[in-house]
Each structure stands twice: as structure tokens, then as C-alpha cells.
Tab-separated table of C-alpha atoms in Angstrom:
chain	number	residue	atom	x	y	z
A	1	MET	CA	0.000	0.000	0.000
A	2	SER	CA	1.319	3.481	-0.871
A	3	ASN	CA	2.066	5.900	1.955
A	4	SER	CA	1.010	8.861	-0.193
A	5	SER	CA	-2.359	10.443	0.565
A	6	GLN	CA	-2.568	11.993	-2.896
A	7	SER	CA	-5.456	10.717	-5.013
A	8	HIS	CA	-5.028	9.876	-8.669
A	9	SER	CA	-7.775	10.082	-11.268
A	10	GLU	CA	-8.145	7.206	-13.707
A	11	ALA	CA	-6.732	7.900	-17.161
A	12	PRO	CA	-9.321	7.870	-19.956
A	13	SER	CA	-9.293	5.081	-22.530
A	14	PRO	CA	-7.502	5.920	-25.769
A	15	ALA	CA	-9.796	7.142	-28.528
A	16	GLY	CA	-11.439	4.335	-30.427
A	17	SER	CA	-10.690	1.736	-27.739
A	18	GLU	CA	-12.912	0.235	-25.054
A	19	ARG	CA	-12.041	-1.355	-21.765
A	20	PRO	CA	-12.878	-5.053	-21.667
A	21	ALA	CA	-16.150	-5.761	-19.945
A	22	THR	CA	-15.834	-7.225	-16.479
A	23	ASP	CA	-18.148	-9.794	-14.943
A	24	ALA	CA	-19.421	-8.176	-11.763
A	25	ARG	CA	-21.347	-11.267	-10.680
A	26	PRO	CA	-20.063	-12.659	-7.377
A	27	ALA	CA	-18.446	-16.074	-7.441
A	28	LYS	CA	-20.665	-18.936	-6.336
A	29	PRO	CA	-20.016	-19.882	-2.713
A	30	PRO	CA	-18.579	-23.362	-2.131
A	31	ARG	CA	-21.363	-25.905	-1.851
A	32	ILE	CA	-21.882	-29.666	-1.812
A	33	ARG	CA	-25.306	-31.027	-2.670
A	34	VAL	CA	-26.042	-34.628	-1.768
A	35	SER	CA	-28.074	-35.926	-4.692
A	36	LYS	CA	-30.728	-38.565	-4.009
A	37	ASP	CA	-29.081	-41.990	-4.335
A	38	GLY	CA	-26.372	-40.332	-6.397
A	39	PRO	CA	-23.104	-38.411	-6.150
A	40	TYR	CA	-22.014	-35.325	-4.282
A	41	LEU	CA	-22.525	-32.348	-6.589
A	42	VAL	CA	-19.798	-29.825	-5.842
A	43	SER	CA	-20.005	-26.205	-6.990
A	44	GLY	CA	-18.132	-22.992	-6.331
A	45	SER	CA	-14.672	-23.986	-7.599
A	46	VAL	CA	-13.792	-25.997	-4.508
A	47	PRO	CA	-10.176	-27.232	-4.613
A	48	LEU	CA	-9.802	-31.016	-4.547
A	49	SER	CA	-6.726	-32.740	-3.153
A	50	LYS	CA	-5.380	-36.003	-1.781
A	51	LYS	CA	-4.190	-36.403	1.812
A	52	THR	CA	-2.621	-39.397	3.536
A	53	ILE	CA	-2.699	-40.286	7.227
A	54	GLY	CA	0.921	-40.378	8.381
A	55	THR	CA	1.858	-42.680	11.257
A	56	ASN	CA	4.760	-43.142	13.671
A	57	ALA	CA	6.677	-46.314	14.544
A	58	LYS	CA	3.770	-47.399	16.762
A	59	ARG	CA	1.392	-47.033	13.788
A	60	GLU	CA	-0.333	-44.153	15.573
A	61	SER	CA	-1.800	-41.393	13.408
A	62	VAL	CA	0.369	-38.310	13.917
A	63	ALA	CA	0.329	-36.157	10.762
A	64	TRP	CA	-1.599	-35.269	7.648
A	65	LEU	CA	0.592	-35.699	4.564
A	66	GLU	CA	-0.209	-33.511	1.576
A	67	ASP	CA	-0.197	-35.554	-1.638
A	68	GLY	CA	-1.017	-32.736	-4.015
A	69	PRO	CA	-4.052	-31.414	-5.856
A	70	ILE	CA	-6.487	-33.368	-7.999
A	71	GLU	CA	-7.485	-31.452	-11.100
A	72	ALA	CA	-11.165	-30.595	-11.070
A	73	PRO	CA	-13.434	-28.082	-12.848
A	74	ALA	CA	-15.535	-25.415	-11.135
A	75	THR	CA	-18.375	-27.916	-10.727
A	76	TYR	CA	-17.907	-31.651	-10.414
A	77	ALA	CA	-19.546	-34.826	-9.107
A	78	LEU	CA	-17.841	-37.052	-6.543
A	79	CYS	CA	-18.649	-40.746	-6.171
A	80	ARG	CA	-20.799	-41.604	-3.168
A	81	CYS	CA	-21.677	-45.246	-3.885
A	82	GLY	CA	-18.080	-46.509	-3.754
A	83	HIS	CA	-18.178	-48.275	-7.123
A	84	SER	CA	-17.147	-45.682	-9.701
A	85	ALA	CA	-14.332	-46.732	-12.020
A	86	THR	CA	-13.168	-43.115	-12.149
A	87	LYS	CA	-12.879	-42.364	-8.414
A	88	PRO	CA	-13.005	-39.926	-6.808
A	89	PHE	CA	-15.380	-38.769	-9.539
A	90	CYS	CA	-18.785	-40.262	-10.334
A	91	ASP	CA	-19.204	-42.390	-13.473
A	92	GLY	CA	-22.892	-43.207	-13.054
A	93	SER	CA	-22.351	-46.587	-11.370
A	94	HIS	CA	-24.893	-45.694	-8.681
A	95	THR	CA	-27.681	-45.957	-11.265
A	96	ARG	CA	-26.593	-49.357	-12.538
A	97	LEU	CA	-26.240	-50.718	-9.001
A	98	GLY	CA	-29.449	-49.229	-7.616
A	99	PHE	CA	-27.490	-47.514	-4.848
A	100	ASP	CA	-29.476	-46.608	-1.740
A	101	GLY	CA	-27.935	-43.388	-0.479
A	102	SER	CA	-30.629	-42.549	2.058
A	103	GLU	CA	-29.455	-39.852	4.459
A	104	THR	CA	-29.888	-41.053	8.025
A	105	ALA	CA	-27.644	-38.680	9.992
A	106	ASP	CA	-29.099	-36.741	12.914
A	107	ARG	CA	-29.868	-33.200	11.759
A	108	ALA	CA	-29.565	-31.522	15.136
A	109	GLU	CA	-26.543	-29.336	15.882
A	110	TYR	CA	-23.309	-30.990	16.936
A	111	ILE	CA	-23.312	-29.615	20.458
A	112	THR	CA	-26.662	-31.262	21.282
A	113	ARG	CA	-25.140	-34.716	20.754
A	114	ALA	CA	-21.614	-34.156	22.049
A	115	GLN	CA	-20.367	-35.394	25.401
A	116	LEU	CA	-18.230	-32.919	27.342
A	117	TYR	CA	-14.913	-33.809	28.976
A	118	PRO	CA	-14.051	-30.804	31.188
A	119	GLY	CA	-10.459	-29.823	31.831
A	120	SER	CA	-8.304	-27.293	33.647
A	121	ALA	CA	-7.792	-24.715	30.875
A	122	MET	CA	-9.478	-26.463	27.976
A	123	SER	CA	-12.259	-28.979	27.542
A	124	LEU	CA	-13.156	-31.575	24.930
A	125	SER	CA	-16.475	-32.278	23.250
A	126	ASP	CA	-17.048	-35.602	21.508
A	127	ASP	CA	-19.833	-36.705	19.163
A	128	GLU	CA	-19.007	-40.367	18.566
A	129	THR	CA	-21.490	-40.672	15.696
A	130	LEU	CA	-19.073	-38.640	13.550
A	131	CYS	CA	-16.044	-40.909	14.050
A	132	ALA	CA	-14.221	-41.343	10.725
A	133	PHE	CA	-11.642	-43.767	12.182
A	134	ALA	CA	-8.635	-41.571	11.446
A	135	ARG	CA	-7.243	-42.370	14.932
A	136	PHE	CA	-5.508	-39.059	15.677
A	137	CYS	CA	-7.146	-39.357	19.096
A	138	ASP	CA	-4.949	-42.304	20.141
A	139	PRO	CA	-1.426	-40.898	20.785
A	140	HIS	CA	-0.311	-39.552	24.174
A	141	GLY	CA	-2.605	-41.761	26.198
A	142	GLN	CA	-5.686	-40.932	24.102
A	143	ILE	CA	-7.210	-37.489	23.900
A	144	TRP	CA	-9.993	-38.081	26.451
A	145	SER	CA	-7.417	-38.275	29.262
A	146	GLN	CA	-5.778	-34.970	28.354
A	147	PRO	CA	-8.170	-32.096	29.333
A	148	PRO	CA	-7.156	-32.066	33.037
A	149	ALA	CA	-3.535	-31.337	32.025
A	150	THR	CA	-4.266	-28.475	29.615
A	151	ASP	CA	-3.008	-25.862	32.064
A	152	ASP	CA	0.444	-27.053	30.907
A	153	PRO	CA	1.140	-25.125	27.652
A	154	SER	CA	2.943	-28.018	25.952
A	155	ARG	CA	0.171	-30.462	26.826
A	156	ALA	CA	-2.432	-27.946	25.706
A	157	GLN	CA	-0.719	-27.541	22.347
A	158	GLN	CA	-0.683	-31.294	21.799
A	159	PHE	CA	-4.320	-31.584	22.869
A	160	VAL	CA	-5.477	-28.922	20.410
A	161	ALA	CA	-3.436	-30.449	17.581
A	162	GLN	CA	-4.991	-33.869	18.092
A	163	ALA	CA	-8.523	-32.499	18.276
A	164	ASN	CA	-8.071	-30.416	15.139
A	165	ALA	CA	-6.638	-33.363	13.202
A	166	CYS	CA	-9.951	-35.218	13.563
A	167	PRO	CA	-11.392	-35.016	10.020
A	168	GLY	CA	-15.002	-35.746	10.908
A	169	GLY	CA	-15.246	-32.998	13.496
A	170	ARG	CA	-16.116	-35.570	16.143
A	171	LEU	CA	-13.640	-33.964	18.536
A	172	VAL	CA	-13.540	-30.253	19.358
A	173	ALA	CA	-11.220	-28.454	21.792
A	174	TRP	CA	-12.740	-25.588	23.798
A	175	ASP	CA	-11.134	-22.651	25.579
A	176	ASN	CA	-12.626	-22.590	29.075
A	177	ARG	CA	-11.917	-18.880	29.504
A	178	THR	CA	-13.707	-17.713	26.355
A	179	GLY	CA	-16.139	-20.596	25.959
A	180	LYS	CA	-15.237	-20.774	22.271
A	181	PRO	CA	-13.946	-23.676	20.168
A	182	ILE	CA	-10.273	-23.683	19.207
A	183	GLU	CA	-10.136	-24.401	15.488
A	184	THR	CA	-7.368	-24.380	12.905
A	185	HIS	CA	-8.282	-22.097	10.006
A	186	HIS	CA	-9.031	-24.011	6.815
A	187	ASP	CA	-9.771	-22.527	3.430
A	188	PRO	CA	-12.593	-24.365	1.635
A	189	GLU	CA	-11.223	-27.646	0.303
A	190	ILE	CA	-12.212	-31.273	-0.206
A	191	SER	CA	-9.555	-33.908	0.405
A	192	VAL	CA	-9.616	-37.561	-0.625
A	193	ILE	CA	-8.192	-39.483	2.349
A	194	GLU	CA	-5.843	-42.455	2.088
A	195	ASP	CA	-5.025	-44.627	5.109
A	196	PRO	CA	-2.063	-46.905	4.287
A	197	ALA	CA	-1.614	-48.049	7.895
A	198	GLU	CA	-5.011	-49.756	7.644
A	199	GLY	CA	-4.612	-50.571	3.961
A	200	VAL	CA	-7.776	-48.678	3.044
A	201	SER	CA	-9.066	-45.479	1.497
A	202	GLY	CA	-10.956	-43.113	3.753
A	203	PRO	CA	-13.745	-40.548	3.402
A	204	LEU	CA	-13.901	-37.128	1.810
A	205	TRP	CA	-12.545	-34.563	4.259
A	206	VAL	CA	-14.528	-31.352	3.811
A	207	GLN	CA	-12.791	-28.333	5.307
A	208	GLY	CA	-13.460	-24.640	5.710
A	209	GLY	CA	-17.177	-24.449	6.443
A	210	ILE	CA	-18.430	-25.583	3.035
A	211	THR	CA	-22.228	-25.769	2.926
A	212	VAL	CA	-23.532	-29.348	2.693
A	213	GLU	CA	-27.093	-29.583	1.398
A	214	ALA	CA	-29.195	-32.731	1.713
A	215	GLY	CA	-31.116	-34.227	-1.172
A	216	ASP	CA	-34.360	-32.761	0.195
A	217	GLY	CA	-32.893	-29.262	0.480
A	218	PHE	CA	-32.076	-29.340	4.190
A	219	VAL	CA	-28.798	-27.568	4.964
A	220	TYR	CA	-26.640	-29.315	7.530
A	221	GLU	CA	-24.871	-27.324	10.222
A	222	ARG	CA	-21.876	-25.573	8.662
A	223	ARG	CA	-18.694	-26.776	10.304
A	224	ASN	CA	-14.971	-26.324	9.839
A	225	ARG	CA	-14.419	-30.077	9.559
A	226	VAL	CA	-16.724	-32.846	8.341
A	227	ALA	CA	-16.088	-36.216	6.704
A	228	LEU	CA	-18.438	-37.473	3.998
A	229	CYS	CA	-18.859	-41.169	3.226
A	230	ARG	CA	-17.577	-42.354	-0.154
A	231	CYS	CA	-17.530	-46.124	0.382
A	232	GLY	CA	-21.321	-46.190	0.178
A	233	GLN	CA	-21.787	-48.225	3.357
A	234	SER	CA	-21.946	-45.717	6.224
A	235	GLN	CA	-24.955	-46.040	8.494
A	236	ASN	CA	-24.774	-42.291	9.152
A	237	LYS	CA	-24.984	-40.947	5.598
A	238	PRO	CA	-23.963	-38.557	4.277
A	239	PHE	CA	-21.291	-38.583	6.982
A	240	CYS	CA	-18.566	-41.163	7.433
A	241	ASP	CA	-18.896	-43.622	10.332
A	242	GLY	CA	-15.647	-45.522	9.745
A	243	THR	CA	-17.222	-48.405	7.826
A	244	HIS	CA	-14.662	-48.012	5.018
A	245	ALA	CA	-12.090	-49.609	7.340
A	246	SER	CA	-14.178	-52.655	8.226
A	247	ILE	CA	-15.094	-53.394	4.587
A	248	GLY	CA	-11.576	-52.750	3.238
A	249	PHE	CA	-12.603	-49.965	0.866
A	250	LYS	CA	-9.931	-49.052	-1.688
A	251	ASP	CA	-10.241	-46.376	-4.347
A	252	GLY	CA	-7.239	-47.388	-6.456
A	253	LEU	CA	-5.714	-43.904	-6.448
């Protein structure tokens, strides 16, 4: 930014020339629509990427590894039935298979279902129905044991990191002083999860408060982190419930 307070008038266009027209229409906000028994219809130029769950020597989940972007247009359809030959994109297999994608997830707000684990400086809320089996909760004696020690800055930092690594938003760290959640900022993005430690492919990690709209038009609570089922077998559709691990879902990517 210039430090000068002097204003400058815009120079006129040269005679016989015209400035190119600009499109003043606002960009479409990021949105995911869950189509009835079909794919996720993504609009708003949402970036698509691949992320891998990184583990330590104990096979504990400790880091998200960035595996780069997946090229996608401004609008695209992501497979929800688990059988597309062009994963993560839809190829119409849901129609051939007669996929039942009925949405059964509770539509109440997260906080009404979550159990609270109070701590010294921070607390933990946990909605087990949203578990995506990423297992970032396991290291350091499991996250549920940690809230009482969050008055220790190093323990608090570890606690927040583990909670924020939970892709489904099952776990949320809270600041006791402010009463507000402690969330890592995420720009809108959808990530295809791979889980080599379990030998499976995971859900779609939706980050950055992207609107998720049900097939009947209902808009789910906007959250910083949610995980959407893409194996087709979750009993909590459209959200992941970890079933991909028990059925050995693999996307071939």
C-alpha cells in the first residue's frame, strides 16, 4: 500500500478503444449437494486434493501428509456409492447398481449430541457418531485423558493439535476462559483421504465451512471439519462412520 495520501484520477481510454467488460457477478459460494441416491454435486470452484494419514513407529496417526491437488473443474460430481471406475469422480455406477444413499444422519446441531470432557484450561467435546476412524485421538494416552492437564502449555498444544486433526469434526477443543472452540483455520477444500496403515481409502474430508445440502434441500450445520462417506456403506450418511475400514474400501488412487 502506498504511503502517499494523494489521489489519482483514472486515465481515460484511448480514442477508439474500449475497456474489456468485467463480470461483476459474485463467485458462487462453495457448496456440496447430496443428490438422491447419487453423487455429491460440488459447486463454487472448490479445490480437490489427496491427503494421507501419516503414522509413527507405533502405527499411531500423527500427521496429515499432503499428496497434491487433484485437477477438477468449477463444478464436479464425486462418487458416493463406492463403485465408480473413475474415483473420486462419479461415473454413473450408482444408477446401474441401484445404490441406496438414504441420508440417516441426525440433523440436530453438533453440540446437542456431544459429550463434554471438562479440563483445567481447555475442555473436549465428543460426538461419537461422527467418528471417521482416522485415529488421531490415540497418541499420548488418548485425547480423552488430556483435558485435566491443559493448564500445561505443551500439553495444551498437543491436545489442540490432536482435536483439530480429527477429520469428521467428532472432537472439538474448547477454551474454558472464552467458551469458544479452538479451530485451525481451513480454506474451503475437499480432500480424498488415504489410510495406508489400515490398507484402506478413507472418506472425503470437507474443510473450511463448506455448505452441505441434503437431497431434500435441508442444509446441515456448517462446520470447519466434516467427513463425507464415499464407500457407500456408512450407516450415518452422508457422513462417514468408519465403515470403510471394516469393509476394506480401496479407491485405487
